[in-house]
Amino acid sequence: MKTIVKISLSVVVGSVIFFTGCNNTPEKNTEIKTAKLVSEESLGLRKVDLYNENTVTPDETKYSKEYAGSGHLIKRAFQDAPPMIPHDTEGMLPITIDNNQCVGCHTPGVAESMNATPIPKSHFTNFRPHHKFDGKKFEKSIDNMKNEIAIQEKDVLVNARFNCSQCHAPQSEGQLVENTFNAEFTSKDGATKSSWSGSKLTEGLDTILGE
Ligand code: HEC
Ligand code: HEC
């Protein structure tokens, strides 16, 4: 009984100190008074308040007009980022099942003669496991809980990579907002070349199965 009284007494004393402590913090009050107000104009990219949005003319989107083969390249944003398309894509998009001009110029073997970067090994590698399904029973071919992955090298472009513009986009020139991001490339030529091939493709994976 004595200990219970002691405990509740210390709780009461403790909370009194706690509450008075909170009320008397002078720094907190000053902080609220001097807090800067944020104006509507400073919030968005348009730099006007919400009521004047219709007066704003957005910056023009300027996609590259350089023809494919002009030698113009754009630095990669970070190590092994999908490179941006540096050339004009007029007449090349959208990519359809019967018309993929990107493959025409970028397929290894052809690309080198045109000075186009060849489609890398990773795009000829299938990372999709081939599960079994006989119409009734579904059986997984990999165990995700064991961090297993199926990788198979192919002679042909893997279907998952057919729609190039899903990952590679043209780049509009100009700078809408300041960009202070500084990429730290892990390979020396990371700004111009992909390093995602060979043993790099499977780095950090526990179990690799054929398919
Ligand atoms: C007429 C041939 C041709 C066609 C068609 C073509 N490209 Fe290119 N591409 C090039 C060449 C050549 C380069 C190298 C830069 C240059 O000289 O323009 C290049 C550069 C690139 C790059 C930058 C590579 C790097 O190393 O930074 C990407 C990405 C790219 N093309 C994607 C595409 C996509 C996606 C398509 C289809 C929408 C496409 N290209 C269609 C010839 C072509
Ligand atoms: C699912 C996303 C995806 C699709 C679809 C895709 N790519 Fe890529 N691509 C990437 C990524 C990520 C990289 C950089 C890492 C690597 O090399 O795999 C890359 C790299 C490249 C490179 C630079 C290779 C180097 O050695 O520096 C070229 C060229 C390229 N892709 C062309 C293409 C073309 C052409 C297509 C369509 C046939 C295509 N890609 C479809 C994601 C994609």
Tab-separated table of C-alpha atoms in Angstrom, residues 132-204:
chain	number	residue	atom	x	y	z
A	132	LYS	CA	3.444	-22.887	-64.573
A	133	PHE	CA	-0.287	-22.895	-65.205
A	134	ASP	CA	-2.050	-25.863	-66.799
A	135	GLY	CA	-5.468	-24.217	-66.927
A	136	LYS	CA	-6.340	-25.386	-63.414
A	137	LYS	CA	-3.302	-25.279	-61.192
A	138	PHE	CA	-0.950	-22.319	-60.811
A	139	GLU	CA	2.580	-23.099	-59.651
A	140	LYS	CA	5.179	-20.449	-59.023
A	141	SER	CA	8.647	-21.141	-60.401
A	142	ILE	CA	10.450	-18.909	-57.899
A	143	ASP	CA	10.161	-18.335	-54.176
A	144	ASN	CA	10.017	-14.615	-53.444
A	145	MET	CA	10.502	-15.254	-49.738
A	146	LYS	CA	13.960	-16.646	-50.547
A	147	ASN	CA	14.733	-13.592	-52.702
A	148	GLU	CA	14.905	-15.839	-55.756
A	149	ILE	CA	14.852	-14.330	-59.197
A	150	ALA	CA	14.694	-15.829	-62.673
A	151	ILE	CA	17.077	-14.405	-65.243
A	152	GLN	CA	17.437	-15.595	-68.788
A	153	GLU	CA	19.606	-14.136	-71.509
A	154	LYS	CA	17.866	-13.952	-74.876
A	155	ASP	CA	19.007	-13.413	-78.472
A	156	VAL	CA	16.096	-11.108	-79.120
A	157	LEU	CA	14.848	-7.927	-77.483
A	158	VAL	CA	12.686	-8.899	-74.499
A	159	ASN	CA	9.054	-7.850	-74.918
A	160	ALA	CA	9.125	-5.874	-71.657
A	161	ARG	CA	11.556	-3.490	-73.382
A	162	PHE	CA	9.677	-3.097	-76.658
A	163	ASN	CA	7.936	0.133	-75.708
A	164	CYS	CA	11.090	2.288	-75.443
A	165	SER	CA	9.231	5.514	-74.646
A	166	GLN	CA	7.816	3.935	-71.489
A	167	CYS	CA	11.241	4.590	-69.919
A	168	HIS	CA	13.148	6.820	-72.373
A	169	ALA	CA	11.639	10.239	-72.902
A	170	PRO	CA	12.612	13.250	-74.966
A	171	GLN	CA	13.986	16.114	-72.865
A	172	SER	CA	12.608	19.643	-73.003
A	173	GLU	CA	15.422	22.207	-72.867
A	174	GLY	CA	15.355	25.211	-70.552
A	175	GLN	CA	15.117	25.409	-66.795
A	176	LEU	CA	11.746	25.938	-65.131
A	177	VAL	CA	13.168	25.738	-61.614
A	178	GLU	CA	16.682	25.628	-60.249
A	179	ASN	CA	17.998	22.092	-59.918
A	180	THR	CA	20.674	21.551	-57.309
A	181	PHE	CA	20.769	17.759	-57.561
A	182	ASN	CA	24.295	16.511	-58.036
A	183	ALA	CA	24.669	12.920	-59.177
A	184	GLU	CA	27.468	10.860	-57.675
A	185	PHE	CA	28.298	8.305	-60.322
A	186	THR	CA	29.711	4.994	-59.142
A	187	SER	CA	31.546	4.353	-62.409
A	188	LYS	CA	33.910	6.855	-64.037
A	189	ASP	CA	31.926	7.180	-67.270
A	190	GLY	CA	28.524	6.892	-65.516
A	191	ALA	CA	27.299	10.182	-66.997
A	192	THR	CA	27.539	8.827	-70.539
A	193	LYS	CA	27.379	5.054	-70.271
A	194	SER	CA	25.363	2.357	-68.558
A	195	SER	CA	27.276	-0.034	-66.286
A	196	TRP	CA	24.389	-2.413	-65.749
A	197	SER	CA	25.737	-5.554	-67.414
A	198	GLY	CA	27.635	-8.750	-66.582
A	199	SER	CA	27.872	-9.487	-62.859
A	200	LYS	CA	26.318	-6.087	-62.047
A	201	LEU	CA	22.985	-7.398	-63.293
A	202	THR	CA	22.804	-9.924	-60.487
A	203	GLU	CA	24.559	-8.003	-57.695
A	204	GLY	CA	22.856	-8.434	-54.325
